[in-house]
PDB file of C-alpha atoms in Angstrom:
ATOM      1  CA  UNK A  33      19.330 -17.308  11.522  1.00 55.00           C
ATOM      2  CA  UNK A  34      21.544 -17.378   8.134  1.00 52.00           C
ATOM      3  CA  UNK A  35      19.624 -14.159   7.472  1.00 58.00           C
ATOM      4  CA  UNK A  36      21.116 -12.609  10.007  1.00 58.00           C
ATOM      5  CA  UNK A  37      24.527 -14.263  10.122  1.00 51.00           C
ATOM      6  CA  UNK A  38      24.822 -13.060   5.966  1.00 52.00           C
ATOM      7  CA  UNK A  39      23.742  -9.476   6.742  1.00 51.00           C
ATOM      8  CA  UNK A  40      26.414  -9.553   9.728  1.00 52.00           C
ATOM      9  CA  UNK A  41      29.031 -10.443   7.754  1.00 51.00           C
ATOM     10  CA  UNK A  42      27.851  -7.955   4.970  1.00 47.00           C
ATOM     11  CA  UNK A  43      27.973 -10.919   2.390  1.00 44.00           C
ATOM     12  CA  UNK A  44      24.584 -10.632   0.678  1.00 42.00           C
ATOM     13  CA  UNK A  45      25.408 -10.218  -3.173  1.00 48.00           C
ATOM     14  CA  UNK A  46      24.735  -6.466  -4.572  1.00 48.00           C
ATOM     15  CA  UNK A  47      22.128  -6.115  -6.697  1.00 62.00           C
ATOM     16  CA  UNK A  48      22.996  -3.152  -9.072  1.00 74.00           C
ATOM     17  CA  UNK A  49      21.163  -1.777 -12.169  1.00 84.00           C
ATOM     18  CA  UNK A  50      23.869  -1.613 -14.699  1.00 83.00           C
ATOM     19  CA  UNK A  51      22.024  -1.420 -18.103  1.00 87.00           C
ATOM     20  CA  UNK A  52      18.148  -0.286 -18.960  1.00 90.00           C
ATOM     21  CA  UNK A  53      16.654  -0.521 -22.355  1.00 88.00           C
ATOM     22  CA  UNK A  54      14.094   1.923 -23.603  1.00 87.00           C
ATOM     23  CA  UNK A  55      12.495   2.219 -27.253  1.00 84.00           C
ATOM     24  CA  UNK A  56      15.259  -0.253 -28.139  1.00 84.00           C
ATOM     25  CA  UNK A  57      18.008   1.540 -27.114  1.00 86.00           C
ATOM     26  CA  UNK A  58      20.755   0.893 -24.233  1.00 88.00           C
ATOM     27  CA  UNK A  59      20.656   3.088 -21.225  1.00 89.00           C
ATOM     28  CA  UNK A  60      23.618   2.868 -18.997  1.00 89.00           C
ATOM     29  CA  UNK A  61      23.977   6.561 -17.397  1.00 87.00           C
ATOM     30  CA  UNK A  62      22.834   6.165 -13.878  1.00 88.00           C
ATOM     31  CA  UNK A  63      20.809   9.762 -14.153  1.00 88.00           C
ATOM     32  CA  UNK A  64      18.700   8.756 -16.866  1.00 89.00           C
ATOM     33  CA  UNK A  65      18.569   5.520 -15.806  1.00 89.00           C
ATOM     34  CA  UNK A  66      16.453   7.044 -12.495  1.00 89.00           C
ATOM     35  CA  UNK A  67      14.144   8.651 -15.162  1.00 90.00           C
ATOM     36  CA  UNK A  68      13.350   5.681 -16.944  1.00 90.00           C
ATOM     37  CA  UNK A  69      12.588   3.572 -13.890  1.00 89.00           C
ATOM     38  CA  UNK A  70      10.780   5.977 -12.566  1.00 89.00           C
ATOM     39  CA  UNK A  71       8.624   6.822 -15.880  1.00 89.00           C
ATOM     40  CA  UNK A  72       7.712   3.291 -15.578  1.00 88.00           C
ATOM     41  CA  UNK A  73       6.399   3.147 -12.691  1.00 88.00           C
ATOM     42  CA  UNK A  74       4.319   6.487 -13.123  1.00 88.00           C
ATOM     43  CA  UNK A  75       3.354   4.989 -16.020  1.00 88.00           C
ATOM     44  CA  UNK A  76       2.013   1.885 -14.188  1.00 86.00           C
ATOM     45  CA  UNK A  77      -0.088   4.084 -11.633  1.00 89.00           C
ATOM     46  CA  UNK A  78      -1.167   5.839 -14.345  1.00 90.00           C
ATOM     47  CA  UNK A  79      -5.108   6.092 -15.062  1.00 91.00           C
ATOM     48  CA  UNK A  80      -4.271   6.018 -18.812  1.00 90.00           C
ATOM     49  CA  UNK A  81      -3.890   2.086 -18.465  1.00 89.00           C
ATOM     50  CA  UNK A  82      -7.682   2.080 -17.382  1.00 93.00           C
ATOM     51  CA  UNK A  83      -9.741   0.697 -20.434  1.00 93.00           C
ATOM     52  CA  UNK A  84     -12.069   2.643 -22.196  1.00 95.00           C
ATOM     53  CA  UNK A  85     -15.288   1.877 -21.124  1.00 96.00           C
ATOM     54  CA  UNK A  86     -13.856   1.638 -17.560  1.00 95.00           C
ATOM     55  CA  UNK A  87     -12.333   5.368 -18.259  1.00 95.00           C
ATOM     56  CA  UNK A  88     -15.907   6.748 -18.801  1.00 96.00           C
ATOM     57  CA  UNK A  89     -17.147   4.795 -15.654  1.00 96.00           C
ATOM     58  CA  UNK A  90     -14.299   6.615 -13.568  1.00 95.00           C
ATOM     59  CA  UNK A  91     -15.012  10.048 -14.915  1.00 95.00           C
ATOM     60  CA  UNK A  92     -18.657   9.882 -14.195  1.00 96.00           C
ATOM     61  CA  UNK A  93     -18.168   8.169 -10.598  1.00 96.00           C
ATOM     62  CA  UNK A  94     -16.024  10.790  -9.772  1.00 95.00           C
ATOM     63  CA  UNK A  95     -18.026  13.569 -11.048  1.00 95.00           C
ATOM     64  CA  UNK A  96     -20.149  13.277  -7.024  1.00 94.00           C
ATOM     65  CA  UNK A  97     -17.415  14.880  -4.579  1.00 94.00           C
ATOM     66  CA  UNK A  98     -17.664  11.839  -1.658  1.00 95.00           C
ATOM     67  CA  UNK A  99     -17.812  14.305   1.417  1.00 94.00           C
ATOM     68  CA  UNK A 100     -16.536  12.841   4.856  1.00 95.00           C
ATOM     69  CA  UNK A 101     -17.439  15.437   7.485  1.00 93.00           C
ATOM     70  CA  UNK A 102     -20.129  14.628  10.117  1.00 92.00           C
ATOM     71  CA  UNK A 103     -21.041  16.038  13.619  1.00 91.00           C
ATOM     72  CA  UNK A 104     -21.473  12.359  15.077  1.00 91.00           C
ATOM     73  CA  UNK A 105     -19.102  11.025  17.611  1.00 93.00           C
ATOM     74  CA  UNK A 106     -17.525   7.666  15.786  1.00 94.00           C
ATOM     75  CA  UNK A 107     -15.537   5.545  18.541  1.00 94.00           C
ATOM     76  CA  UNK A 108     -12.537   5.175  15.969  1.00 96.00           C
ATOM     77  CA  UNK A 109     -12.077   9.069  15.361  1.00 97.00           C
ATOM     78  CA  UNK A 110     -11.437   9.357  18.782  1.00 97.00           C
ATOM     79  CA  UNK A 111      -7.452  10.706  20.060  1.00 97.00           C
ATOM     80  CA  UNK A 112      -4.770   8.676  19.712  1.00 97.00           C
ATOM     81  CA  UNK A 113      -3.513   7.138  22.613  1.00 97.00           C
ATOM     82  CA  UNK A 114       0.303   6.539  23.967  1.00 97.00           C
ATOM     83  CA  UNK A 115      -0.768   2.766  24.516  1.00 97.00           C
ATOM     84  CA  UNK A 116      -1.452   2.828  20.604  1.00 97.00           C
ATOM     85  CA  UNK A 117       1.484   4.623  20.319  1.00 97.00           C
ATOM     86  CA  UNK A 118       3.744   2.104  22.391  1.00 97.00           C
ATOM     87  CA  UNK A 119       1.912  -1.074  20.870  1.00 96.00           C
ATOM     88  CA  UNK A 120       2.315   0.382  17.597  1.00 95.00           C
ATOM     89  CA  UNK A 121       6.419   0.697  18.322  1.00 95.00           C
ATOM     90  CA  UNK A 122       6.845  -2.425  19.952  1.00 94.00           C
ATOM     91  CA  UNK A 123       5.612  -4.554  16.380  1.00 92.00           C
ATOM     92  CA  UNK A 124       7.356  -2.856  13.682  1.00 89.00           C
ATOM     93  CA  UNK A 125       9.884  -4.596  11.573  1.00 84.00           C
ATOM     94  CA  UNK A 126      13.241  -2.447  11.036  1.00 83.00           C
ATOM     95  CA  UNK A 127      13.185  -1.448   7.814  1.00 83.00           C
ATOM     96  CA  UNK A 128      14.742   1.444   5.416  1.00 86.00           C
ATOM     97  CA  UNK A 129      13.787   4.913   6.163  1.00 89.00           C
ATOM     98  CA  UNK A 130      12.045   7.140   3.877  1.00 89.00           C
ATOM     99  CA  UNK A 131      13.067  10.592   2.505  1.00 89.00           C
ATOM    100  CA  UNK A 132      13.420  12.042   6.274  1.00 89.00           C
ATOM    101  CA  UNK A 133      16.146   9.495   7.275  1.00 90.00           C
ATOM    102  CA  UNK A 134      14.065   8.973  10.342  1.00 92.00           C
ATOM    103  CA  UNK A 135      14.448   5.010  11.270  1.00 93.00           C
ATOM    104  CA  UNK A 136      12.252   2.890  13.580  1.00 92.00           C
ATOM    105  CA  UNK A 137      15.152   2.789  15.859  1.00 92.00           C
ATOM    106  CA  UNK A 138      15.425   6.627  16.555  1.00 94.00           C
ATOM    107  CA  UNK A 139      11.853   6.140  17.580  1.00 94.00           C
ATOM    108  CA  UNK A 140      12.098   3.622  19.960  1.00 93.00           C
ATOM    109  CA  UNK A 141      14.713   4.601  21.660  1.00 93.00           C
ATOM    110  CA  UNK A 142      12.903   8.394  22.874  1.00 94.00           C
ATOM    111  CA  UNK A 143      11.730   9.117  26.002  1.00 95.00           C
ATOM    112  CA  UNK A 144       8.454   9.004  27.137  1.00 96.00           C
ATOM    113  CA  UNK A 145       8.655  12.765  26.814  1.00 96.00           C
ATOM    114  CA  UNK A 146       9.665  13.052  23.077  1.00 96.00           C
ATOM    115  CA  UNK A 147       6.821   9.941  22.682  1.00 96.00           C
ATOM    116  CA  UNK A 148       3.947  12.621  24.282  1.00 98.00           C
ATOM    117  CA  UNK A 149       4.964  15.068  22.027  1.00 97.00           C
ATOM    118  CA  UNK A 150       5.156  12.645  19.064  1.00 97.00           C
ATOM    119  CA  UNK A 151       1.716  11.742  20.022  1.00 97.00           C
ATOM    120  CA  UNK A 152       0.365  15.574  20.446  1.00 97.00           C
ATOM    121  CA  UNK A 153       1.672  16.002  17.015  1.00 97.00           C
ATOM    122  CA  UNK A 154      -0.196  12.932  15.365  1.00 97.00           C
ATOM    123  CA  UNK A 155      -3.193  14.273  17.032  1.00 97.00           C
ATOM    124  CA  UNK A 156      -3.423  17.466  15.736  1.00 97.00           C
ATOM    125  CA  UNK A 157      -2.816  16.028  12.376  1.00 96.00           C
ATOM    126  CA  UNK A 158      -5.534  13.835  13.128  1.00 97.00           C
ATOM    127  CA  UNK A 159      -8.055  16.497  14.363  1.00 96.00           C
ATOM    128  CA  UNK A 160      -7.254  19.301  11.705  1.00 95.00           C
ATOM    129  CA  UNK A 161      -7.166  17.081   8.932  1.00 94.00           C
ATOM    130  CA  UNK A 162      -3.838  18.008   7.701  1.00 91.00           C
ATOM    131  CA  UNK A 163      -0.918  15.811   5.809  1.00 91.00           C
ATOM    132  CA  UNK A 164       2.931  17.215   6.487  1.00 91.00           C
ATOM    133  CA  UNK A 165       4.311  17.468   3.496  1.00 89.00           C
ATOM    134  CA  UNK A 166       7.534  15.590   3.988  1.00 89.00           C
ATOM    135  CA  UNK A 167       5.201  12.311   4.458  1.00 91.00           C
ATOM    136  CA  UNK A 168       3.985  12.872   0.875  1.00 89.00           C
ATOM    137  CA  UNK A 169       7.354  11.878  -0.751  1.00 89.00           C
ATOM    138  CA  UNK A 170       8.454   8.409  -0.955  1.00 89.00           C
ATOM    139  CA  UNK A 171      11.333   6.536  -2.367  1.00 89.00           C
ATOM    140  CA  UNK A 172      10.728   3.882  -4.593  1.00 86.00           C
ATOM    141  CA  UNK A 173      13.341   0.790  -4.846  1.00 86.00           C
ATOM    142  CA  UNK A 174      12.932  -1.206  -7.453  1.00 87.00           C
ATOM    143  CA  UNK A 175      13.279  -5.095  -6.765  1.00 87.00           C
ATOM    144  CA  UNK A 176      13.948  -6.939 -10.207  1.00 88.00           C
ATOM    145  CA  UNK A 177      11.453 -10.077 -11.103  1.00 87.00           C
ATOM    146  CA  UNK A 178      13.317 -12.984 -10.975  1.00 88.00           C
ATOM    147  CA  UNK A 179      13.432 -15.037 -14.849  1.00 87.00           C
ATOM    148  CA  UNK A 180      12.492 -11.713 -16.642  1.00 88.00           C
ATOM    149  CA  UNK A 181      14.622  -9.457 -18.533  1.00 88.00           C
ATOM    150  CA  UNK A 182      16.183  -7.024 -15.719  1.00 88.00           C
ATOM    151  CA  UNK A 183      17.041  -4.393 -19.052  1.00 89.00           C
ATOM    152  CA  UNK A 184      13.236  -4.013 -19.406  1.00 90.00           C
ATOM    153  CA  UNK A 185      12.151  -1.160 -16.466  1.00 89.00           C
ATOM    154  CA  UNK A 186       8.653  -2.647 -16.258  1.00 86.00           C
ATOM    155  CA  UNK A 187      10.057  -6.451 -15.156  1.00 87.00           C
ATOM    156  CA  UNK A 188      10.754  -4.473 -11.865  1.00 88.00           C
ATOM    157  CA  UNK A 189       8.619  -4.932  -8.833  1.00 85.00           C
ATOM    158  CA  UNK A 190       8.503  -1.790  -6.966  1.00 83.00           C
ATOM    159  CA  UNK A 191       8.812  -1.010  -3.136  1.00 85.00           C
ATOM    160  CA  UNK A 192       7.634   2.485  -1.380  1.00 85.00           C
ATOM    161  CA  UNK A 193       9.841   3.934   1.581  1.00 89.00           C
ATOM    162  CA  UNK A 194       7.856   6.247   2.623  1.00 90.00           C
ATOM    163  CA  UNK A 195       8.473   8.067   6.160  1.00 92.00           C
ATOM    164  CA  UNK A 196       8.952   5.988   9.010  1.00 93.00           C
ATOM    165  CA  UNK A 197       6.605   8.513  11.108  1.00 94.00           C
ATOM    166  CA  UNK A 198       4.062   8.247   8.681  1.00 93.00           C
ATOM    167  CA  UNK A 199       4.295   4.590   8.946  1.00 93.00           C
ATOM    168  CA  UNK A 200       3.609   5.321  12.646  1.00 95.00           C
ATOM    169  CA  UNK A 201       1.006   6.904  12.371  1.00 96.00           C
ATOM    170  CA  UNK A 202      -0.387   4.785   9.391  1.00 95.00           C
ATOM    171  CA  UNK A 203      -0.208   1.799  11.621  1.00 96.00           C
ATOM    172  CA  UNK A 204      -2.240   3.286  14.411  1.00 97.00           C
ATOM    173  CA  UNK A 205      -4.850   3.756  11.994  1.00 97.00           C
ATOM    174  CA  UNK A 206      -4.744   0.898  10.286  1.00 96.00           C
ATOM    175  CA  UNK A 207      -5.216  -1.256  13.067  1.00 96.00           C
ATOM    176  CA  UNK A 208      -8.361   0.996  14.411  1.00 97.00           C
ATOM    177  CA  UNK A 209      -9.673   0.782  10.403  1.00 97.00           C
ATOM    178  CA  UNK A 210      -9.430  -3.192  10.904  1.00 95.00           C
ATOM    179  CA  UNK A 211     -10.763  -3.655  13.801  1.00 95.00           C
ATOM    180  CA  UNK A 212     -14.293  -1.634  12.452  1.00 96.00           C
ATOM    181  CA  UNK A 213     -14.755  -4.156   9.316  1.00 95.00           C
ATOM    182  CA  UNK A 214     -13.916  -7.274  12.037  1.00 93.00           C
ATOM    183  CA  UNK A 215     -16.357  -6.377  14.194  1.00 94.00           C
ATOM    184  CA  UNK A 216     -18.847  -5.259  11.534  1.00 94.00           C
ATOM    185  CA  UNK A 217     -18.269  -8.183   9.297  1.00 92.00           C
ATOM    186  CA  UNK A 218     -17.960  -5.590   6.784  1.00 94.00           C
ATOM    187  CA  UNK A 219     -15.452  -8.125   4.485  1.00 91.00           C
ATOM    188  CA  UNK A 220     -16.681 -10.786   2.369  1.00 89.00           C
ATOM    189  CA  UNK A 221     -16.524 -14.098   3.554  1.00 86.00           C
ATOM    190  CA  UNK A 222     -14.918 -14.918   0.416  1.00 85.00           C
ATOM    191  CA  UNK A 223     -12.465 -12.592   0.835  1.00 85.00           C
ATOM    192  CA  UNK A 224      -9.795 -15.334   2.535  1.00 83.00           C
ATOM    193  CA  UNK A 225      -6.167 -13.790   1.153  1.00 79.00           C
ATOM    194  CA  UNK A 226      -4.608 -11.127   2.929  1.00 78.00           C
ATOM    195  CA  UNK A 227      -6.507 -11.275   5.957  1.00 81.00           C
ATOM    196  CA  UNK A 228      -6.597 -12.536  10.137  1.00 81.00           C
ATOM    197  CA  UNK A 229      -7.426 -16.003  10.640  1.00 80.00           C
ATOM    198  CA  UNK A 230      -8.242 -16.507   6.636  1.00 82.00           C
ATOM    199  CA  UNK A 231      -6.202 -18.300   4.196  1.00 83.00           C
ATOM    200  CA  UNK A 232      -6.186 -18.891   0.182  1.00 82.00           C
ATOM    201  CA  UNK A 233      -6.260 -22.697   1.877  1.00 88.00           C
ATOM    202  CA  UNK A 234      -9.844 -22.164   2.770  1.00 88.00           C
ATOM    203  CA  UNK A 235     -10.527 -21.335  -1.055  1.00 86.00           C
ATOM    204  CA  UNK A 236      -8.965 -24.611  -1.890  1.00 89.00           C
ATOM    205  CA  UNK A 237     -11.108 -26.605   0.393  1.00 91.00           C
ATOM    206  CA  UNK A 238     -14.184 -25.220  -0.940  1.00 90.00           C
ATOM    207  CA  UNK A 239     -13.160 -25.943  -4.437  1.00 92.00           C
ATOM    208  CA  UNK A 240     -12.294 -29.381  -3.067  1.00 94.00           C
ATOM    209  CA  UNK A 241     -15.511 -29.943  -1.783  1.00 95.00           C
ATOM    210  CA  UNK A 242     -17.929 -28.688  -4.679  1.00 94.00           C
ATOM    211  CA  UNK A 243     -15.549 -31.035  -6.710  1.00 95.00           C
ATOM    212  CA  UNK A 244     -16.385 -34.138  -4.915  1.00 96.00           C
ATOM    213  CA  UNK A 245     -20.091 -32.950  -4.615  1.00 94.00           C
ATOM    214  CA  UNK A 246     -20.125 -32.695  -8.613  1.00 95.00           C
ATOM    215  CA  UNK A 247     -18.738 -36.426  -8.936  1.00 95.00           C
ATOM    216  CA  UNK A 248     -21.359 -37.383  -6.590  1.00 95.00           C
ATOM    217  CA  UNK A 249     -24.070 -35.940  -8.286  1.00 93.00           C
ATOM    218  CA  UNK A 250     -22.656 -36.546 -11.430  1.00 93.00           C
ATOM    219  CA  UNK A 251     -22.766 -32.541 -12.395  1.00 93.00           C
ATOM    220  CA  UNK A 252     -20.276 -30.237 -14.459  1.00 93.00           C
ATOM    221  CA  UNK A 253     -18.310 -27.398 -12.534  1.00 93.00           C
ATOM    222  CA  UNK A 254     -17.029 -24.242 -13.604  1.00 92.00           C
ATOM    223  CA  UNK A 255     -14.205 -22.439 -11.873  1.00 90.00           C
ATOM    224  CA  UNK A 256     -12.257 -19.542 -13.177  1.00 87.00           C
ATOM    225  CA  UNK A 257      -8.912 -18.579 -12.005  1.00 85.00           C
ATOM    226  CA  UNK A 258      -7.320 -15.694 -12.857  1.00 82.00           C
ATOM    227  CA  UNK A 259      -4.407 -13.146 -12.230  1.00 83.00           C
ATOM    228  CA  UNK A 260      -5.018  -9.601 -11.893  1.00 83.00           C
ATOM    229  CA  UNK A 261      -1.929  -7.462 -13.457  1.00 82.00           C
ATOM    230  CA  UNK A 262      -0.036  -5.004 -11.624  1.00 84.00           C
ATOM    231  CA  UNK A 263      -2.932  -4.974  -9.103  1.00 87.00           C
ATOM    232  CA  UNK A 264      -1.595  -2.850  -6.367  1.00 88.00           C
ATOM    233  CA  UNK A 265      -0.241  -0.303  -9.091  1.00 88.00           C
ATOM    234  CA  UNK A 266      -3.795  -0.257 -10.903  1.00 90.00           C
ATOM    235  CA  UNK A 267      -6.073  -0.113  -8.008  1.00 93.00           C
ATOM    236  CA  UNK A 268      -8.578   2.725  -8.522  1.00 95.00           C
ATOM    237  CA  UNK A 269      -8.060   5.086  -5.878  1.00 95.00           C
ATOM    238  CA  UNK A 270     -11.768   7.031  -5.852  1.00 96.00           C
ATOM    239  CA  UNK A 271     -12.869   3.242  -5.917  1.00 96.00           C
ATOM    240  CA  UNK A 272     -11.614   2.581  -2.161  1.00 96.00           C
ATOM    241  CA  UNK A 273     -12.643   6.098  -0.880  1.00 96.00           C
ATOM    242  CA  UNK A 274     -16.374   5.202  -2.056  1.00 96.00           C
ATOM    243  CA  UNK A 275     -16.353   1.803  -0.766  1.00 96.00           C
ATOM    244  CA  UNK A 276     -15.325   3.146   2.566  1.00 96.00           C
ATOM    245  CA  UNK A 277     -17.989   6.096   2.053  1.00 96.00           C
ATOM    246  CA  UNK A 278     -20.608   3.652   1.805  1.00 96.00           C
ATOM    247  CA  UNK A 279     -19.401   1.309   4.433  1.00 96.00           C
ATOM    248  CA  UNK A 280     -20.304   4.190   6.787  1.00 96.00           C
ATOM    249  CA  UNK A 281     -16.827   6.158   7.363  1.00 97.00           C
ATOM    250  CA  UNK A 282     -16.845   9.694   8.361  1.00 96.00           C
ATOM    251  CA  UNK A 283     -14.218  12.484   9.104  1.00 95.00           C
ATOM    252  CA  UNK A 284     -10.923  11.322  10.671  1.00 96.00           C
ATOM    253  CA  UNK A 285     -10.007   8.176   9.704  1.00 97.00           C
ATOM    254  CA  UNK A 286     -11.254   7.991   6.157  1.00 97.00           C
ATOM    255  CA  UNK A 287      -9.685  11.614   5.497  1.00 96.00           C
ATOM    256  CA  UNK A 288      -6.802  10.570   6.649  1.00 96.00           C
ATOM    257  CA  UNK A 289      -6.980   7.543   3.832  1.00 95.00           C
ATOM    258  CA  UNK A 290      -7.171   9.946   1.341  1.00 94.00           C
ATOM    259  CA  UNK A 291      -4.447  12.215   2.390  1.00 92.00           C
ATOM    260  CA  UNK A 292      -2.122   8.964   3.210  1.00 91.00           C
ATOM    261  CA  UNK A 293      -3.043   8.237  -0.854  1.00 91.00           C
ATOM    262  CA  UNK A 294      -1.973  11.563  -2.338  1.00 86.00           C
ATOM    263  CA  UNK A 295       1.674  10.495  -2.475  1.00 80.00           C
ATOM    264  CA  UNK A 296       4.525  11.957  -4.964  1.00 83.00           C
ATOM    265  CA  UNK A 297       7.790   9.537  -5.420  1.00 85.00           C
ATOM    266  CA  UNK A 298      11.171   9.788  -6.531  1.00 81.00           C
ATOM    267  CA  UNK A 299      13.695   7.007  -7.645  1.00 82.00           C
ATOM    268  CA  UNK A 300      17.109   6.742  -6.012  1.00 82.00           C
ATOM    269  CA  UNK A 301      19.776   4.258  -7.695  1.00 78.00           C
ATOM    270  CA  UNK A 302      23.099   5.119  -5.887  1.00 75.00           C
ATOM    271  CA  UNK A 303      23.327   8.673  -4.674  1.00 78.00           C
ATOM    272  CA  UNK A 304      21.250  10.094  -8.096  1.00 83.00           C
ATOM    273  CA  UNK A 305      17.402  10.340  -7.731  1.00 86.00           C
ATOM    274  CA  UNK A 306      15.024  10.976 -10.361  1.00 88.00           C
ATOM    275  CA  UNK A 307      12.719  13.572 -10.641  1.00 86.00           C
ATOM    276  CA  UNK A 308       9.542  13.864  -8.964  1.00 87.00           C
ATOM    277  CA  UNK A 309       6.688  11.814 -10.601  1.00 88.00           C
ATOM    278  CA  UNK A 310       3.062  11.749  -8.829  1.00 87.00           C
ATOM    279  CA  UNK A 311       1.625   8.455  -8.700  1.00 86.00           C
ATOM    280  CA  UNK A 312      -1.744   8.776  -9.787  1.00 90.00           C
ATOM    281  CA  UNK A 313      -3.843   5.229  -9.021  1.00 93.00           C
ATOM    282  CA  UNK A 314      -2.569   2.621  -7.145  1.00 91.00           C
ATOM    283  CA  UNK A 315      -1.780   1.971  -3.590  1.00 91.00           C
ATOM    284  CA  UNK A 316       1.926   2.223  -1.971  1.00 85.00           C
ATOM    285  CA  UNK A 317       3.062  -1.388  -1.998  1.00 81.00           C
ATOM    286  CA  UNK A 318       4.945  -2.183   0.680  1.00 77.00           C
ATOM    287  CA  UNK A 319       2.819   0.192   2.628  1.00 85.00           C
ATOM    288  CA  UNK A 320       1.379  -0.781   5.989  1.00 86.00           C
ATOM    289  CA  UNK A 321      -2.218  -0.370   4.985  1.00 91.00           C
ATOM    290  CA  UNK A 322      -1.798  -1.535   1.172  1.00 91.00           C
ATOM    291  CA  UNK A 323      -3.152  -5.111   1.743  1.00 91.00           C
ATOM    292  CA  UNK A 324      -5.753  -3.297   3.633  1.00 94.00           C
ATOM    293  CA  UNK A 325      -7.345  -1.413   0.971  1.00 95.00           C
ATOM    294  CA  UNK A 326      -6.467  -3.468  -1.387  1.00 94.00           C
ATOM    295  CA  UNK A 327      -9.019  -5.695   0.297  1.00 93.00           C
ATOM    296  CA  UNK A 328     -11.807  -2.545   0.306  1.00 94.00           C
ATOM    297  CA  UNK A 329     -11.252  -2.254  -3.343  1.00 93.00           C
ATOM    298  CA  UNK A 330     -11.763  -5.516  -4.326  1.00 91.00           C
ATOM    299  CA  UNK A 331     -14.409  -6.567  -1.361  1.00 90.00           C
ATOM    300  CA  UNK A 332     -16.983  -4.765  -3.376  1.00 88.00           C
ATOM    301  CA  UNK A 333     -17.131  -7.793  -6.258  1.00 85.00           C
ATOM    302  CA  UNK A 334     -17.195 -10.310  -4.011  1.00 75.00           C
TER     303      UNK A 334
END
């Protein structure tokens, strides 16, 4: 409720970039401040981060062209329908537009008209295997990590506005894409974070009990924990198209993965945006499908 109150009254403190550092040296020009930030974030996505041996693993993976077309019916390639469509409008959260300045709210308040031919339009992009190219760009706003140095662009934790319609569209999808590896039991069932009905609690109460059943049998126990850096950012890309691949998906839905993955960004601070910068690994955090193939990329090591 305070939330809301606070954004009512338009008394949330501004959080403004006022000073960057880079190779030592003070950056305080709003323009090249855009670059930097967004140079560090390309850099992030970047596959030049990937380790050597892992770098010769990629390039040989990658070599075999994963090929999605198929002449069998799948139930989730299928049309879209407007009760998707409606469901999909009546959950979304109102948040910042993307590039297009479309918002959630110029969406849901269109007729059932405009919503038809919103819905003719996804199709065909769903059928024809195409990507508009205004749902490629994205907007990144960069959200500072709180105790680190806010001078240093890479203590920034990055958010993606891309297109609201994309978004849409992406949500349709995504909810068709987790429905498959529900019913399938296609996810690990140590795979507890970021998904329905799971928690990181269950991981605790497993650890809890293989404790007390080492004290009873008077046994040693090993248990690793560790944090994965930059994880969304680093997330091999070709890596989530071939676990889907093998998982069985064909034509629509996984092409439309791949499409949704091809995304260029800029960096807006103010009115002055950056230049273009194409993010090369990674997944779109703050995406609606990010924790979803997040999951697929790591489900694999389980």
């Amino acid at each position: 409720m305070w939330d809301n109150v606070r954004r009512a009254c338009d008394i949330y403190p501004e959080k403004r970039i006022s000073c960057l550092r880079k190779n030592g040296q003070e950056i305080r020009n709003t323009s090249e401040m855009v670059e930097v930030l967004a140079e560090a974030f390309a850099s992030n996505c970047s596959a030049s981060i990937y380790t050597e041996p892992f770098l010769t693993h990629k390039n040989r993976t990658e070599r075999i062209k994963l090929r999605f077309q198929t002449i069998k019916h799948l139930s989730y390639n299928t049309d879209l329908t407007i009760f998707e469509l409606h469901t999909a409008l009546s959950v979304i959260k109102h948040t910042s537009p993307g590039p297009d300045e479309v918002t959630y709210s110029m969406l849901q308040h269109l007729s059932e008209h405009f919503l038809l031919n919103i819905l003719y339009m996804f199709n065909r992009i769903w059928k024809e295997h195409v990507f508009p190219d205004c749902w490629k760009y994205a907007f990144i706003i960069p959200i500072p990590k709180p105790g680190k140095d806010q001078q240093d662009p890479l203590n920034y934790r990055i958010i993606v506005l891309t297109s609201c319609m994309c978004k849409l569209f992406e949500r349709i999808v995504n909810v068709r894409l987790v429905h498959i590896l529900e019913k399938n039991e296609y996810i690990s069932p140590f795979q507890n974070g970021f998904w329905k009905s799971r928690s990181i609690i269950d991981n605790l109460m497993s650890l809890e009990i293989d404790i007390r059943f080492a004290f009873l049998k008077r046994n040693h126990l090993v248990s690793i924990f560790f944090d994965i850096y930059k994880a969304y950012d680093r997330t091999w890309r070709y890596g989530i198209m071939k676990n889907l691949y093998d998982l069985g998906f064909r034509k629509n839905l996984p092409i439309f993965v791949q499409n949704f993955l091809n995304q260029i960004f800029l960096s807006p601070l103010g009115n002055t945006y950056s230049n273009i910068f194409c993010q090369e690994e990674g997944v779109p955090q703050g995406c609606v499908s990010s924790v979803t193939l997040f999951v697929l990329a790591i489900n694999p090591i389980l």
